[in-house]
Structure formats: structure tokens, C-alpha cells
Amino acid sequence: MNIELSGNVIIRHQAIPDCEKCENAKKLLDEKNFKYTVINADKKFFGNLMKQTKSTQVPQIVIDGKFVGDYDQLIEYFN
């Protein structure tokens, strides 16, 4: 399964309902006036995504169709 995402996307794992870094990523994108979509991924989708991105972090963030990483890497992206 090849996952292609365009635009700005935050991918959460549905098994982690209280994801602090997910909420922080949303707040940061809101502060930067970025429009984005949140995907609540199931285990299969997130597993396939991790294989593609080679990242096990939550959330997985895509900006302008390119994988940025997790919340900490999103901060670096804006710095």
C-alpha cells in the first residue's frame, strides 16, 4: 500500500486519544495560520504509514505534501 498525502496533514493514531503532541501540533499550525486536515488512523493505516516514513512517532505530520516528522520536527521546520 502506497500512501500519498497532499497538503497539510496531521496523522494521529486512534489508539492514542489523549495525544498531547497531536494537540500541540494543531495549536502550532493554527498559530501559523496553516489550514490542515487531521486523520485518525487505525492500526493498519498507521502501520503502513510508518513503513513509508520510517518513523514510529505520533503524530506524523505532512506539510505541502512532504513528510516533516513528528511535533518536535514540526517545530524545527518552522525555525
Tab-separated table of C-alpha atoms in Angstrom:
chain	number	residue	atom	x	y	z
A	1	MET	CA	0.000	0.000	0.000
A	2	ASN	CA	1.494	3.311	-1.065
A	3	ILE	CA	0.098	6.244	0.902
A	4	GLU	CA	0.167	9.592	-0.845
A	5	LEU	CA	-0.855	12.660	1.102
A	6	SER	CA	-1.029	16.184	-0.227
A	7	GLY	CA	-1.492	19.484	1.531
A	8	ASN	CA	-1.056	19.799	5.275
A	9	VAL	CA	-1.986	16.749	7.333
A	10	ILE	CA	-1.656	15.598	10.944
A	11	ILE	CA	-2.000	11.823	11.247
A	12	ARG	CA	-2.961	10.631	14.713
A	13	HIS	CA	-3.246	7.028	15.874
A	14	GLN	CA	-6.786	6.297	17.031
A	15	ALA	CA	-5.438	4.144	19.882
A	16	ILE	CA	-3.916	7.285	21.459
A	17	PRO	CA	-6.947	9.528	22.149
A	18	ASP	CA	-5.124	11.918	24.512
A	19	CYS	CA	-2.160	12.752	22.289
A	20	GLU	CA	-0.529	15.879	23.734
A	21	LYS	CA	1.896	16.261	20.828
A	22	CYS	CA	-1.021	15.977	18.387
A	23	GLU	CA	-2.804	18.837	20.153
A	24	ASN	CA	0.410	20.891	20.259
A	25	ALA	CA	0.918	20.340	16.518
A	26	LYS	CA	-2.617	21.589	15.847
A	27	LYS	CA	-2.031	24.669	18.027
A	28	LEU	CA	1.251	25.460	16.246
A	29	LEU	CA	-0.320	25.137	12.793
A	30	ASP	CA	-3.233	27.326	13.943
A	31	GLU	CA	-0.764	29.968	15.193
A	32	LYS	CA	0.972	29.891	11.786
A	33	ASN	CA	-2.425	30.176	10.012
A	34	PHE	CA	-1.959	26.835	8.251
A	35	LYS	CA	-5.061	25.006	7.065
A	36	TYR	CA	-4.739	21.280	7.736
A	37	THR	CA	-6.618	18.010	7.917
A	38	VAL	CA	-6.459	15.607	10.861
A	39	ILE	CA	-6.590	11.892	10.065
A	40	ASN	CA	-7.394	9.498	12.902
A	41	ALA	CA	-5.619	6.418	11.572
A	42	ASP	CA	-6.340	2.846	12.523
A	43	LYS	CA	-3.570	0.348	13.270
A	44	LYS	CA	-3.282	-0.872	9.657
A	45	PHE	CA	-3.122	2.616	8.093
A	46	PHE	CA	-0.645	3.878	10.690
A	47	GLY	CA	1.483	0.753	10.320
A	48	ASN	CA	1.693	1.252	6.559
A	49	LEU	CA	2.490	4.929	7.063
A	50	MET	CA	5.324	4.083	9.482
A	51	LYS	CA	6.844	1.735	6.888
A	52	GLN	CA	6.873	4.554	4.333
A	53	THR	CA	8.103	7.323	6.617
A	54	LYS	CA	10.433	5.096	8.661
A	55	SER	CA	9.124	6.930	11.731
A	56	THR	CA	7.326	5.444	14.734
A	57	GLN	CA	6.363	8.808	16.217
A	58	VAL	CA	2.854	10.150	16.805
A	59	PRO	CA	1.676	12.307	15.203
A	60	GLN	CA	3.081	12.027	11.726
A	61	ILE	CA	2.939	15.413	10.006
A	62	VAL	CA	2.872	16.299	6.317
A	63	ILE	CA	3.328	19.907	5.134
A	64	ASP	CA	2.775	20.817	1.484
A	65	GLY	CA	2.673	17.103	0.641
A	66	LYS	CA	6.092	16.388	2.179
A	67	PHE	CA	6.676	14.351	5.334
A	68	VAL	CA	8.040	16.609	8.083
A	69	GLY	CA	8.077	14.181	11.005
A	70	ASP	CA	6.563	14.464	14.462
A	71	TYR	CA	5.747	17.524	16.566
A	72	ASP	CA	9.381	18.190	17.509
A	73	GLN	CA	10.387	18.113	13.848
A	74	LEU	CA	7.472	20.451	13.038
A	75	ILE	CA	8.976	22.993	15.453
A	76	GLU	CA	12.321	22.633	13.653
A	77	TYR	CA	10.544	23.032	10.292
A	78	PHE	CA	9.251	26.450	11.348
A	79	ASN	CA	12.605	27.503	12.836
